[in-house]
Coordinates of C-alpha atoms in Angstrom, one line a residue:
Chain A
X1 CA -42.8 64.9 -2.1
X2 CA -40.6 62.6 -0.2
X3 CA -38.8 60.0 -2.4
X4 CA -37.2 57.2 -0.5
X5 CA -33.4 56.9 -1.1
X6 CA -33.4 53.4 -2.6
X7 CA -36.1 54.4 -5.0
X8 CA -34.1 57.4 -6.2
X9 CA -31.1 55.2 -6.7
X10 CA -33.2 52.7 -8.7
X11 CA -34.5 55.6 -10.8
X12 CA -31.1 57.0 -11.5
X13 CA -29.6 53.6 -12.4
X14 CA -32.4 52.4 -14.6
X15 CA -32.7 55.7 -16.4
X16 CA -29.0 56.0 -17.1
X17 CA -28.7 52.4 -18.4
X18 CA -31.7 53.1 -20.7
X19 CA -30.3 56.3 -22.0
X20 CA -26.8 54.9 -22.4
X21 CA -28.3 52.1 -24.6
X22 CA -30.3 54.7 -26.6
X23 CA -27.1 56.7 -27.1
X24 CA -25.2 53.7 -28.5
X25 CA -28.1 53.0 -30.9
X26 CA -28.2 56.6 -31.9
X27 CA -24.4 57.2 -32.5
X28 CA -24.4 55.7 -36.0
X29 CA -27.2 58.1 -37.0
X30 CA -25.4 61.1 -35.4
X31 CA -22.3 60.1 -37.4
X32 CA -24.3 60.0 -40.6
X33 CA -25.8 63.4 -39.9
X34 CA -22.4 64.9 -39.1
X35 CA -20.8 63.5 -42.2
X36 CA -23.6 64.8 -44.4
X37 CA -23.5 68.5 -43.2
X38 CA -19.7 68.9 -43.1
X39 CA -17.0 69.0 -45.7
X40 CA -15.1 65.8 -46.4
X41 CA -11.8 67.1 -44.9
X42 CA -13.5 67.5 -41.5
X43 CA -14.9 64.0 -41.2
X44 CA -12.1 61.9 -42.8
X45 CA -10.3 61.9 -39.4
X46 CA -13.5 61.3 -37.4
X47 CA -16.7 63.3 -37.3
X48 CA -16.5 63.5 -33.5
X49 CA -13.7 66.2 -33.8
X50 CA -15.4 69.6 -33.7
X51 CA -12.6 72.0 -34.6
X52 CA -13.1 73.2 -37.2
X53 CA -16.8 72.8 -37.5
X54 CA -18.2 74.0 -40.8
X55 CA -21.8 73.4 -41.7
X56 CA -22.5 73.1 -45.5
X57 CA -25.3 71.8 -47.6
X58 CA -23.0 71.1 -50.5
X59 CA -23.2 67.3 -50.0
X60 CA -26.9 67.3 -50.3
X61 CA -26.8 69.5 -53.5
X62 CA -24.1 67.2 -55.0
X63 CA -26.0 64.0 -54.2
X64 CA -29.3 65.5 -55.5
X65 CA -27.7 66.6 -58.8
X66 CA -25.1 63.9 -59.1
X67 CA -23.7 63.9 -62.7
X68 CA -24.0 60.1 -63.1
X69 CA -26.7 59.0 -60.7
X70 CA -28.7 62.0 -59.4
X71 CA -30.6 60.9 -56.3
X72 CA -33.4 63.3 -57.3
X73 CA -34.3 61.0 -60.3
X74 CA -34.0 58.0 -58.0
X75 CA -36.5 59.4 -55.5
X76 CA -38.9 60.2 -58.3
X77 CA -38.6 56.6 -59.7
X78 CA -39.0 55.1 -56.2
X79 CA -42.2 57.0 -55.7
X80 CA -43.6 56.1 -59.2
X81 CA -43.0 52.4 -58.3
X82 CA -44.0 52.4 -54.6
X83 CA -47.4 54.0 -54.9
X84 CA -49.0 51.5 -57.3
X85 CA -47.1 48.7 -55.6
X86 CA -48.9 49.6 -52.4
X87 CA -52.4 50.1 -53.8
X88 CA -52.7 47.1 -56.1
X89 CA -51.7 44.4 -53.6
X90 CA -53.7 46.0 -50.9
X91 CA -57.0 45.9 -52.8
X92 CA -56.3 42.4 -54.3
X93 CA -55.2 41.0 -50.9
X94 CA -58.1 42.5 -49.0
X95 CA -60.5 40.6 -51.3
X96 CA -58.7 37.3 -50.9
X97 CA -58.3 37.8 -47.1
X98 CA -62.1 38.3 -46.9
X99 CA -62.6 34.9 -48.5
X100 CA -60.3 33.3 -46.0
X101 CA -62.0 35.0 -43.1
X102 CA -65.7 34.5 -44.0
X103 CA -66.2 31.7 -46.4
X104 CA -65.4 28.0 -46.4
X105 CA -64.3 26.4 -49.6
X106 CA -62.3 23.3 -50.5
X107 CA -58.6 23.2 -49.7
X108 CA -58.9 26.5 -47.8
X109 CA -56.6 25.4 -44.9
X110 CA -54.0 24.1 -47.2
X111 CA -54.1 27.2 -49.3
X112 CA -53.7 29.4 -46.2
X113 CA -50.8 27.4 -44.9
X114 CA -49.2 27.7 -48.4
X115 CA -49.6 31.5 -48.2
X116 CA -47.8 31.5 -44.8
X117 CA -45.1 29.5 -46.4
X118 CA -44.8 32.1 -49.2
X119 CA -44.3 34.8 -46.6
X120 CA -41.1 33.0 -45.6
X121 CA -39.9 32.4 -49.1
X122 CA -36.6 34.1 -50.1
X123 CA -37.0 36.3 -53.2
X124 CA -34.0 34.5 -54.6
X125 CA -36.2 31.5 -55.1
X126 CA -38.1 33.2 -57.9
X127 CA -35.8 35.7 -59.7
X128 CA -34.2 33.5 -62.4
X129 CA -37.5 32.4 -64.0
X130 CA -39.0 35.8 -63.3
X131 CA -36.1 37.5 -65.1
X132 CA -36.8 35.5 -68.2
X133 CA -40.6 35.8 -67.8
X134 CA -40.4 39.6 -67.7
X135 CA -38.0 39.6 -70.6
X136 CA -40.4 37.6 -72.7
X137 CA -43.3 39.9 -71.7
X138 CA -41.1 43.0 -72.6
X139 CA -41.5 44.2 -69.0
X140 CA -37.8 44.0 -68.1
X141 CA -36.3 47.5 -67.4
X142 CA -39.9 48.8 -67.1
X143 CA -41.5 50.2 -64.0
X144 CA -44.7 48.2 -64.8
X145 CA -42.7 44.9 -64.6
X146 CA -41.3 45.8 -61.2
X147 CA -44.7 47.0 -60.0
X148 CA -46.2 43.6 -60.9
X149 CA -43.5 41.7 -59.1
X150 CA -43.8 43.9 -56.0
X151 CA -47.6 43.6 -56.0
X152 CA -47.4 39.8 -56.3
X153 CA -44.8 39.6 -53.6
X154 CA -46.8 41.8 -51.2
X155 CA -49.9 39.7 -51.5
X156 CA -48.9 36.8 -49.2
X157 CA -48.3 38.9 -46.0
X158 CA -51.1 41.3 -46.7
X159 CA -53.6 38.4 -47.1
X160 CA -52.3 36.9 -43.8
X161 CA -52.5 40.3 -42.1
X162 CA -55.9 41.3 -43.3
X163 CA -57.4 37.9 -42.8
X164 CA -56.4 38.2 -39.1
X165 CA -57.9 41.7 -39.0
X166 CA -61.2 40.6 -40.6
X167 CA -61.5 37.7 -38.2
X168 CA -61.5 40.1 -35.3
X169 CA -64.3 42.3 -36.7
X170 CA -67.8 41.6 -35.4
X171 CA -70.0 40.1 -38.0
X172 CA -73.5 41.2 -36.9
X173 CA -73.6 44.2 -39.2
X174 CA -72.7 42.0 -42.1
X175 CA -75.4 39.5 -41.1
X176 CA -78.0 42.2 -40.9
X177 CA -77.0 43.5 -44.4
X178 CA -77.2 39.9 -45.7
X179 CA -80.8 39.6 -44.4
X180 CA -81.6 42.9 -46.1
X181 CA -80.5 41.3 -49.3
X182 CA -77.2 43.0 -49.9
X183 CA -74.8 41.2 -52.3
X184 CA -71.6 39.7 -51.0
X185 CA -69.4 42.2 -52.8
X186 CA -71.5 45.1 -51.6
X187 CA -71.2 43.9 -48.0
X188 CA -67.5 43.7 -48.6
X189 CA -66.9 47.2 -49.9
X190 CA -69.7 49.1 -48.1
X191 CA -69.4 47.6 -44.7
X192 CA -66.2 45.5 -44.2
X193 CA -63.6 47.7 -45.9
X194 CA -64.6 50.9 -44.0
X195 CA -64.6 49.0 -40.7
X196 CA -61.2 47.6 -41.5
X197 CA -59.7 51.0 -42.3
X198 CA -57.1 50.9 -39.5
X199 CA -55.8 47.5 -40.7
X200 CA -55.7 48.7 -44.3
X201 CA -53.7 51.8 -43.2
X202 CA -51.2 49.6 -41.3
X203 CA -50.8 47.3 -44.2
X204 CA -50.4 50.2 -46.7
X205 CA -47.8 51.8 -44.6
X206 CA -45.7 48.7 -44.2
X207 CA -46.0 47.7 -47.9
X208 CA -45.1 51.2 -49.0
X209 CA -42.0 51.3 -46.7
X210 CA -40.9 47.9 -47.8
X211 CA -41.2 48.7 -51.5
X212 CA -39.5 52.0 -51.0
X213 CA -36.7 50.2 -49.2
X214 CA -36.3 47.4 -51.7
X215 CA -33.0 46.9 -53.3
X216 CA -32.8 43.4 -54.5
X217 CA -35.8 43.3 -56.9
X218 CA -34.8 46.6 -58.4
X219 CA -31.2 45.4 -58.8
X220 CA -32.4 42.5 -60.9
X221 CA -35.3 44.0 -62.9
X222 CA -34.1 47.6 -63.6
X223 CA -30.8 47.6 -65.4
X224 CA -31.1 50.8 -67.3
X225 CA -29.4 53.6 -65.2
X226 CA -32.1 56.2 -65.9
X227 CA -34.6 53.8 -64.3
X228 CA -32.6 53.1 -61.2
X229 CA -34.6 53.7 -58.0
X230 CA -33.1 55.6 -55.0
X231 CA -31.8 52.6 -53.0
X232 CA -30.1 51.3 -56.2
X233 CA -28.3 54.6 -56.7
X234 CA -26.9 54.8 -53.2
X235 CA -24.0 52.3 -53.6
X236 CA -23.1 54.0 -56.9
X237 CA -22.3 57.3 -55.3
X238 CA -19.1 56.1 -53.7
X239 CA -16.7 58.5 -55.5
X240 CA -14.0 57.7 -57.9
X241 CA -10.8 57.6 -55.9
X242 CA -12.1 57.3 -52.3
X243 CA -15.4 56.7 -50.5
X244 CA -17.1 60.2 -50.5
X245 CA -18.9 59.9 -47.2
X246 CA -20.3 63.4 -47.5
X247 CA -22.3 62.6 -50.6
X248 CA -23.1 59.1 -49.5
X249 CA -24.5 60.1 -46.2
X250 CA -26.4 63.1 -47.6
X251 CA -28.0 60.8 -50.2
X252 CA -28.7 58.2 -47.5
X253 CA -30.6 60.8 -45.4
X254 CA -32.7 61.7 -48.4
X255 CA -33.6 58.1 -49.1
X256 CA -34.3 57.2 -45.4
X257 CA -36.3 60.4 -44.8
X258 CA -39.4 59.0 -46.6
X259 CA -39.8 55.8 -44.5
X260 CA -38.8 57.8 -41.4
X261 CA -41.5 60.4 -42.0
X262 CA -44.1 57.7 -42.7
X263 CA -43.0 56.0 -39.4
X264 CA -43.2 59.3 -37.5
X265 CA -46.6 60.3 -38.8
X266 CA -48.2 56.9 -38.6
X267 CA -46.3 55.4 -35.6
X268 CA -49.4 53.8 -34.1
X269 CA -50.4 52.1 -37.4
X270 CA -46.8 51.2 -38.1
X271 CA -46.3 49.4 -34.8
X272 CA -49.6 47.6 -34.9
X273 CA -48.8 46.5 -38.4
X274 CA -45.4 45.2 -37.4
X275 CA -46.9 43.2 -34.5
X276 CA -50.0 42.0 -36.4
X277 CA -48.0 40.9 -39.4
X278 CA -45.7 38.7 -37.5
X279 CA -48.1 37.3 -34.8
X280 CA -51.4 35.8 -34.3
X281 CA -54.5 37.5 -33.0
Chain B
X1 CA -70.1 33.3 -39.7
X2 CA -68.8 30.8 -42.1
X3 CA -70.6 31.0 -45.5
X4 CA -69.9 27.9 -47.5
X5 CA -70.0 29.4 -51.0
X6 CA -67.2 28.2 -53.1
X7 CA -68.1 30.2 -56.2
X8 CA -68.3 33.6 -54.3
X9 CA -65.0 32.9 -52.6
X10 CA -63.4 32.1 -56.0
X11 CA -64.5 35.5 -57.1
X12 CA -62.8 37.1 -54.1
X13 CA -59.6 34.9 -54.6
X14 CA -59.3 35.3 -58.3
X15 CA -57.3 38.6 -58.6
X16 CA -54.8 37.3 -56.0
X17 CA -54.4 34.0 -57.9
X18 CA -53.9 35.9 -61.2
X19 CA -51.0 37.8 -59.7
X20 CA -49.5 35.1 -57.6
X21 CA -49.6 32.1 -60.0
X22 CA -47.3 33.7 -62.7
X23 CA -45.2 35.9 -60.5
X24 CA -44.6 33.8 -57.4
X25 CA -45.8 30.2 -57.7
X26 CA -44.7 29.3 -61.2
X27 CA -41.2 30.7 -60.7
X28 CA -40.8 28.7 -57.5
X29 CA -41.4 25.4 -59.4
X30 CA -39.4 26.6 -62.4
X31 CA -36.4 27.3 -60.1
X32 CA -36.6 23.7 -58.8
X33 CA -36.8 22.5 -62.4
X34 CA -33.8 24.6 -63.4
X35 CA -31.7 23.3 -60.6
X36 CA -31.7 19.8 -62.2
X37 CA -30.4 21.1 -65.6
X38 CA -27.1 22.3 -66.9
X39 CA -27.8 24.5 -69.9
X40 CA -30.5 22.3 -71.7
X41 CA -29.2 19.0 -70.4
X42 CA -30.8 17.2 -67.5
X43 CA -28.1 16.3 -65.0
X44 CA -30.1 15.2 -62.0
X45 CA -28.4 16.0 -58.7
X46 CA -25.0 16.8 -60.4
X47 CA -25.4 20.6 -59.8
X48 CA -26.2 20.0 -56.1
X49 CA -23.1 17.9 -55.7
X50 CA -20.9 20.5 -57.5
X51 CA -22.4 23.5 -55.6
X52 CA -22.4 21.8 -52.1
X53 CA -18.9 20.5 -52.5
X54 CA -17.5 23.8 -53.8
X55 CA -15.6 26.1 -51.5
X56 CA -18.1 28.9 -52.2
X57 CA -20.7 27.2 -50.1
X58 CA -18.8 25.1 -47.5
X59 CA -15.1 25.5 -47.0
X60 CA -14.4 23.6 -43.8
X61 CA -10.6 23.4 -44.4
X62 CA -10.3 26.9 -43.0
X63 CA -12.9 26.6 -40.3
X64 CA -12.5 27.7 -37.6
X65 CA -8.8 28.2 -37.0
X66 CA -8.1 30.2 -40.1
X67 CA -9.9 33.5 -41.0
X68 CA -12.9 33.4 -43.3
X69 CA -13.9 32.6 -46.1
X70 CA -15.5 29.5 -44.6
X71 CA -18.2 29.3 -47.4
X72 CA -21.5 31.1 -47.7
X73 CA -23.5 28.4 -45.8
X74 CA -21.1 28.4 -42.9
X75 CA -21.2 32.2 -42.8
X76 CA -25.0 32.0 -42.5
X77 CA -24.7 29.5 -39.7
X78 CA -22.1 31.7 -37.9
X79 CA -24.5 34.6 -38.4
X80 CA -27.3 32.7 -36.7
X81 CA -25.1 31.4 -33.8
X82 CA -24.0 34.9 -32.9
X83 CA -26.9 37.1 -34.1
X84 CA -29.9 35.0 -32.9
X85 CA -29.2 34.8 -29.1
X86 CA -27.8 38.3 -28.9
X87 CA -30.7 40.1 -30.5
X88 CA -33.3 37.9 -28.8
X89 CA -31.9 38.4 -25.3
X90 CA -30.8 42.0 -25.8
X91 CA -34.3 42.9 -27.1
X92 CA -35.9 41.1 -24.1
X93 CA -33.5 42.9 -21.7
X94 CA -34.3 46.3 -23.2
X95 CA -38.0 45.6 -23.2
X96 CA -37.9 44.6 -19.5
X97 CA -35.8 47.7 -18.6
X98 CA -38.0 50.1 -20.5
X99 CA -41.2 48.7 -19.0
X100 CA -40.1 49.9 -15.5
X101 CA -42.1 52.9 -14.3
X102 CA -39.0 54.7 -13.0
X103 CA -37.3 54.9 -16.4
X104 CA -37.9 58.4 -17.7
X105 CA -38.2 58.9 -21.5
X106 CA -38.5 55.1 -22.2
X107 CA -40.7 55.7 -25.3
X108 CA -37.9 57.9 -26.8
X109 CA -35.3 55.2 -26.2
X110 CA -37.7 52.6 -27.6
X111 CA -38.1 54.7 -30.8
X112 CA -34.3 55.1 -31.1
X113 CA -33.6 51.4 -30.8
X114 CA -36.4 50.7 -33.3
X115 CA -35.1 53.2 -35.8
X116 CA -32.8 50.6 -37.4
X117 CA -35.9 48.7 -38.5
X118 CA -37.4 51.7 -40.2
X119 CA -34.6 52.7 -42.5
X120 CA -33.9 50.9 -45.8
X121 CA -31.5 48.1 -45.3
X122 CA -29.2 49.4 -48.0
X123 CA -28.8 52.5 -45.9
X124 CA -28.2 50.3 -42.9
X125 CA -25.4 48.6 -44.8
X126 CA -23.8 51.9 -45.8
X127 CA -23.9 53.0 -42.1
X128 CA -22.2 49.7 -41.1
X129 CA -19.5 50.4 -43.6
X130 CA -19.1 53.9 -42.3
X131 CA -19.1 52.7 -38.6
X132 CA -16.2 50.3 -39.2
X133 CA -14.0 52.5 -41.5
X134 CA -10.6 53.5 -40.2
X135 CA -10.3 57.2 -39.7
X136 CA -13.9 58.2 -40.3
X137 CA -15.6 55.4 -38.3
X138 CA -16.4 55.2 -34.6
X139 CA -15.6 51.6 -34.0
X140 CA -11.9 51.5 -35.1
X141 CA -11.4 54.8 -33.2
X142 CA -12.7 53.2 -30.0
X143 CA -10.4 50.3 -30.4
X144 CA -7.5 52.6 -31.1
X145 CA -8.3 54.6 -27.9
X146 CA -8.3 51.3 -26.0
X147 CA -4.9 50.4 -27.5
X148 CA -6.2 47.4 -29.4
X149 CA -4.5 48.2 -32.7
X150 CA -5.5 44.9 -34.3
X151 CA -9.1 46.1 -34.4
X152 CA -8.3 49.7 -35.2
X153 CA -8.6 49.0 -38.9
X154 CA -11.3 49.2 -41.7
X155 CA -13.2 46.1 -40.6
X156 CA -14.9 45.6 -44.0
X157 CA -11.5 45.4 -45.8
X158 CA -10.0 42.4 -43.9
X159 CA -11.1 38.8 -44.0
X160 CA -10.7 38.4 -40.3
X161 CA -13.2 41.1 -39.5
X162 CA -15.5 41.7 -42.5
X163 CA -18.1 39.0 -41.5
X164 CA -18.2 40.1 -37.9
X165 CA -18.7 43.8 -38.9
X166 CA -21.7 42.8 -40.9
X167 CA -23.1 40.6 -38.0
X168 CA -22.5 43.3 -35.4
X169 CA -24.2 45.9 -37.7
X170 CA -27.1 43.5 -38.1
X171 CA -27.5 43.3 -34.3
X172 CA -27.8 47.1 -34.3
X173 CA -30.5 46.9 -36.9
X174 CA -32.6 43.9 -35.8
X175 CA -32.6 44.3 -31.9
X176 CA -35.4 46.8 -32.4
X177 CA -37.7 44.1 -33.7
X178 CA -37.2 41.7 -30.8
X179 CA -37.6 44.7 -28.3
X180 CA -40.8 45.8 -30.0
X181 CA -42.3 42.3 -30.0
X182 CA -41.3 41.7 -26.3
X183 CA -42.7 45.1 -25.3
X184 CA -46.0 44.2 -26.8
X185 CA -45.9 40.8 -25.2
X186 CA -45.1 42.2 -21.7
X187 CA -47.8 44.8 -22.0
X188 CA -50.4 42.0 -22.6
X189 CA -49.5 40.2 -19.3
X190 CA -52.2 41.1 -16.7
X191 CA -50.9 43.0 -13.7
X192 CA -52.8 40.7 -11.3
X193 CA -50.4 37.8 -12.1
X194 CA -47.5 39.9 -10.7
X195 CA -49.5 41.1 -7.7
X196 CA -50.5 37.5 -6.9
X197 CA -46.9 36.4 -7.2
X198 CA -45.7 39.2 -5.0
X199 CA -48.3 38.4 -2.3
X200 CA -47.0 34.8 -2.3
X201 CA -43.5 36.2 -1.6
X202 CA -41.9 35.3 -4.9
X203 CA -38.5 37.0 -5.7
X204 CA -38.1 39.0 -8.8
X205 CA -36.1 36.2 -10.5
X206 CA -38.8 33.7 -9.5
X207 CA -41.5 35.9 -11.0
X208 CA -39.5 36.2 -14.2
X209 CA -38.8 32.5 -14.4
X210 CA -42.3 31.2 -13.5
X211 CA -44.6 34.0 -14.7
X212 CA -43.1 36.3 -17.3
X213 CA -40.9 33.9 -19.3
X214 CA -43.6 31.1 -19.8
X215 CA -46.2 33.7 -20.8
X216 CA -43.8 35.2 -23.3
X217 CA -43.1 31.8 -24.9
X218 CA -45.4 32.2 -27.9
X219 CA -43.8 35.6 -28.7
X220 CA -40.4 34.1 -28.3
X221 CA -41.2 31.4 -30.8
X222 CA -42.3 34.1 -33.3
X223 CA -39.2 36.2 -32.6
X224 CA -36.8 33.3 -33.0
X225 CA -38.5 32.1 -36.2
X226 CA -38.5 35.6 -37.8
X227 CA -34.9 36.2 -36.7
X228 CA -33.9 32.9 -38.3
X229 CA -35.6 34.0 -41.5
X230 CA -33.8 37.3 -41.4
X231 CA -30.4 35.7 -40.8
X232 CA -30.9 33.3 -43.7
X233 CA -32.2 35.9 -46.2
X234 CA -29.6 38.6 -45.4
X235 CA -28.6 40.3 -48.6
X236 CA -28.7 44.1 -48.8
X237 CA -26.5 44.8 -45.8
X238 CA -23.7 42.5 -47.0
X239 CA -24.0 43.7 -50.6
X240 CA -23.3 47.2 -49.7
X241 CA -21.1 46.9 -46.5
X242 CA -18.6 44.4 -47.8
X243 CA -19.8 43.1 -51.2
X244 CA -19.3 39.6 -49.7
X245 CA -15.6 40.2 -49.6
X246 CA -12.8 40.5 -49.3
X247 CA -12.2 37.3 -51.2
X248 CA -15.6 35.8 -50.2
X249 CA -14.9 36.3 -46.5
X250 CA -18.3 37.7 -45.7
X251 CA -20.3 35.9 -48.5
X252 CA -23.7 34.7 -47.6
X253 CA -26.2 32.4 -49.4
X254 CA -28.5 35.0 -50.8
X255 CA -25.6 37.0 -52.2
X256 CA -23.9 33.9 -53.6
X257 CA -27.1 33.1 -55.4
X258 CA -27.1 36.6 -57.0
X259 CA -23.4 36.2 -57.8
X260 CA -24.0 33.0 -59.7
X261 CA -27.0 34.6 -61.4
X262 CA -25.7 38.0 -62.4
X263 CA -22.0 37.7 -62.5
X264 CA -21.2 34.2 -63.5
X265 CA -24.5 33.9 -65.5
X266 CA -24.8 30.3 -64.3
X267 CA -28.6 30.1 -63.9
X268 CA -28.5 26.5 -62.8
X269 CA -26.1 27.0 -59.9
X270 CA -28.1 30.1 -59.0
X271 CA -31.2 27.9 -58.9
X272 CA -29.4 25.3 -56.7
X273 CA -28.4 27.9 -54.1
X274 CA -32.0 29.4 -54.2
X275 CA -33.4 25.9 -53.5
X276 CA -30.9 25.4 -50.7
X277 CA -31.8 28.7 -49.2
X278 CA -35.5 28.0 -49.4
X279 CA -35.1 24.5 -47.9
X280 CA -33.5 26.1 -44.9
X281 CA -36.2 28.8 -44.6
X282 CA -38.8 26.0 -44.5
X283 CA -37.7 25.1 -41.0
X284 CA -38.7 28.4 -39.3
X285 CA -41.7 28.7 -41.7
X286 CA -43.1 25.3 -40.6
X287 CA -42.6 26.3 -37.1
X288 CA -44.7 29.4 -37.6
X289 CA -47.4 27.4 -39.5
X290 CA -47.5 24.7 -36.8
X291 CA -48.0 27.4 -34.1
X292 CA -51.2 28.4 -35.7
X293 CA -52.8 25.0 -35.1

């Protein structure tokens, strides 16, 4: 095939710029990977020096079994918190979103605008009273307390997201079921929820990733070192006399691997969630 | 299909309200209430005066000729002034570049740029620290190779550079968002528009100015609003990359709030900073709400 010269030049220029940008964005990750698989002495002067080049898994072992803040325990705690903190708000928000999408009731529009406002709310706005509330309920330093807070915080954006999703679904099947005498709740869980499955998956993936990645709420509500989640343990692995980049980067990789895998496996849902959550259909 | 059944909708809304009222809505009003008290004593706007006039929040004596600390609020503003235009236009540029048919492997590059959005922010902050550390980090090494010794240092350890290290790192993380949104926006523009413009003999710049950019406007508004929210709420990155230091040189509002709350145990000042932060986030939030109507 004959490619005109100017087209070839355009191809080379555009592709090189794109890959150069990609490389710049990738370099920090390459650095992390290098630091995690090599001994401290080899990366302290720059991980881009390759002689000597020793590969070791010691950093991962040390981070996993750290004497003070083992990341293994943190990963376990993160999982114990992230799973219910995904399921609870998803079910609760789906119900509420259905009401916003299909029914009319007083103050509906004000309530919905308020929910959008809550999406923008900084978590800082609630933590002082929440801290005392959870303390009074004996839920401070307990996974249940953090799960409740995460669930409540996830609701606003999942309601917004699912309401947009429900609004796009065709309503004729629901109307037919209505004529056949099905109850509102039955229509919801027998017809609407299955149809909305892709939306539910997107919301679940983003909520799970955000809870897993949360640092601030855990920092405030889990103060007992055994309860610390993975993100909370990371900054504590610094090392006593110097920043031990080997252990820190190895632990970082273990913590970021979970959201990265979720992203890789569910990329389509992840992206449509990202776009649907922040825009309007 | 609007079914006007208040009672049924209440049934659907009830679980959400049961969770949101005690854990989100009540604390919001309680925080406002706390901001007017000192201990148990009602002091009106006294706390606001003390906090806003303290050098923690605004320290204009040093701005801009001396190095930070300039105060947490000023740092957030500096953050917005640098981070917002850079990420928005960089994201747009990358989205435009990667849309071209002749770019091979554009979806891989897109995934790489988006990666910063996928990882936990606390990891992002650690990576920023690592990037800017003298010896082990890439950035000081590059400046050393260029012979710019002043920047061949551990950026997070010096007041002149700590804030900018965090902002640059935040550009690395957040550009993926704007790129993703613009890519989706560009993909939704019908091809006929371009074909029609080409037939009319429009130049590439004219097409961008008169077709692409106006059609992207709704997306741009969302990106700008979301980026503003991100810039105002920034916490994890700063907490782990610099800790707000040295000497408050990279302190931001969200971290200052936590500082008052957890270190100084001054719940009333913490509440004031929280209210201040929320007041600022209302601006982009209203923008997003208004766009719906």
